Amino acid sequence: MPRRKSPELSLTPLELEIMKVLWETGPANVQTVQAKIENRELAYTTVQTMLNVLHRKGKVKRQLKDRAYLYRPVLSRRKAVSQAVGDMLDRFFGGSADDLVLNLVETRQLTPERLAQIQKLLEENREETDGND
């Protein structure tokens, strides 16, 4: 059954860009984040507003250092990916991971080599699970 999409969970494209900077650099102030965002010019106040939104959403924490806030990610990259994939599964595939994989195969985005790697991983996981009984 599809999960309900919570606006608190999903990241907008700009929020994701900012989170990527924080994941890569660690704690940073607004000026650092602004300087590291690639492929677009953003005003200082825009970055500051977006960091405050992320703070309200609980995705980052901030700490006052000298006269500027340092922002650090609370949301891990792995958790963000998991949430985004779950959202995509719900929106496009009715929550079915099988349908997603079938679509990737049908559109030739999964090569036979990658499918073989996936099969190997599945077999390894099955062996580990069977061994833990």
C-alpha positions as CSV (number, residue, x, y, z in Angstrom):
1,M,0.0,0.0,0.0
2,P,1.4,3.4,-0.9
3,R,2.7,5.6,1.9
4,R,1.4,9.0,2.5
5,K,3.8,11.7,1.3
6,S,4.8,14.0,4.0
7,P,6.1,17.4,2.9
8,E,8.3,17.3,6.0
9,L,10.2,14.3,4.5
10,S,10.8,15.3,1.0
11,L,13.5,17.8,-0.1
12,T,13.0,20.3,-2.9
13,P,15.8,20.4,-5.5
14,L,17.4,23.5,-3.9
15,E,17.2,22.0,-0.4
16,L,18.9,18.9,-1.8
17,E,21.7,21.0,-3.3
18,I,22.3,22.7,0.0
19,M,22.2,19.3,1.8
20,K,24.8,18.0,-0.6
21,V,27.1,20.9,0.3
22,L,26.7,20.1,4.0
23,W,27.2,16.4,3.5
24,E,30.4,17.1,1.6
25,T,31.9,19.9,3.8
26,G,30.4,19.2,7.2
27,P,29.3,22.2,9.4
28,A,29.3,25.4,7.4
29,N,28.0,28.9,7.6
30,V,25.7,30.5,5.0
31,Q,28.6,32.1,3.1
32,T,30.4,28.8,2.7
33,V,27.3,27.0,1.5
34,Q,26.6,29.9,-1.0
35,A,30.1,29.6,-2.3
36,K,30.0,25.9,-2.8
37,I,26.7,25.6,-4.6
38,E,27.5,24.8,-8.2
39,N,25.7,25.8,-11.4
40,R,23.7,28.7,-10.1
41,E,24.1,32.0,-8.5
42,L,22.1,32.4,-5.3
43,A,21.8,35.5,-3.1
44,Y,23.1,35.2,0.4
45,T,19.6,35.8,1.7
46,T,18.2,33.0,-0.4
47,V,20.7,30.5,1.0
48,Q,20.0,31.8,4.5
49,T,16.3,31.4,4.1
50,M,16.7,27.8,2.7
51,L,18.9,26.9,5.6
52,N,16.3,28.2,8.0
53,V,13.6,26.2,6.3
54,L,15.8,23.1,6.6
55,H,16.3,23.9,10.2
56,R,12.5,24.2,10.8
57,K,12.1,20.8,9.0
58,G,14.6,19.2,11.3
59,K,17.0,18.4,8.5
60,V,19.8,20.5,9.9
61,K,20.9,21.8,13.3
62,R,22.5,25.2,13.8
63,Q,24.9,26.5,16.4
64,L,25.9,30.1,16.9
65,K,29.7,30.5,16.5
66,D,31.1,34.0,16.8
67,R,28.4,36.0,15.0
68,A,27.2,33.5,12.4
69,Y,25.3,30.2,12.6
70,L,27.1,27.0,11.6
71,Y,24.7,24.5,10.0
72,R,25.3,20.8,10.1
73,P,23.2,18.0,8.6
74,V,21.0,15.9,10.8
75,L,19.5,14.0,7.9
76,S,22.0,11.6,6.4
77,R,22.5,11.2,2.7
78,R,21.4,7.5,3.0
79,K,18.2,8.5,4.7
80,A,17.5,11.2,2.2
81,V,18.0,8.7,-0.7
82,S,15.8,6.2,1.0
83,Q,13.0,8.8,1.4
84,A,13.3,9.9,-2.2
85,V,13.3,6.4,-3.6
86,G,10.2,5.6,-1.4
87,D,8.5,8.7,-2.6
88,M,9.3,7.8,-6.2
89,L,8.1,4.2,-5.7
90,D,4.8,5.5,-4.3
91,R,4.2,8.1,-6.9
92,F,5.2,6.2,-10.1
93,F,4.9,2.5,-9.2
94,G,2.2,2.3,-6.5
95,G,4.8,1.3,-3.9
96,S,6.0,-1.7,-6.0
97,A,9.8,-2.1,-6.1
98,D,9.3,-5.0,-8.5
99,D,7.6,-2.7,-11.0
100,L,10.5,-0.2,-10.7
101,V,13.0,-2.9,-11.4
102,L,10.9,-4.2,-14.3
103,N,10.8,-0.7,-15.7
104,L,14.6,-0.3,-15.4
105,V,15.0,-3.6,-17.3
106,E,12.5,-2.7,-20.0
107,T,14.0,0.7,-20.6
108,R,17.5,-0.9,-20.7
109,Q,18.8,1.2,-17.8
110,L,19.9,-2.0,-16.0
111,T,22.4,-3.9,-18.0
112,P,22.7,-7.7,-17.9
113,E,26.0,-7.2,-16.0
114,R,24.3,-5.1,-13.3
115,L,21.4,-7.6,-13.1
116,A,24.0,-10.4,-12.5
117,Q,25.5,-8.3,-9.7
118,I,22.1,-7.8,-8.2
119,Q,21.4,-11.5,-8.4
120,K,24.6,-12.3,-6.6
121,L,23.8,-9.8,-3.9
122,L,20.4,-11.4,-3.5
123,E,21.9,-14.8,-3.2
124,E,24.4,-13.6,-0.6
125,N,21.7,-12.0,1.5
126,R,19.6,-15.1,1.3
127,E,22.5,-17.2,2.5
128,E,23.1,-14.8,5.4
129,T,19.4,-14.8,6.3
130,D,19.2,-18.7,6.1
131,G,22.3,-19.0,8.3
132,N,20.8,-16.8,11.0
133,D,17.8,-19.1,11.6
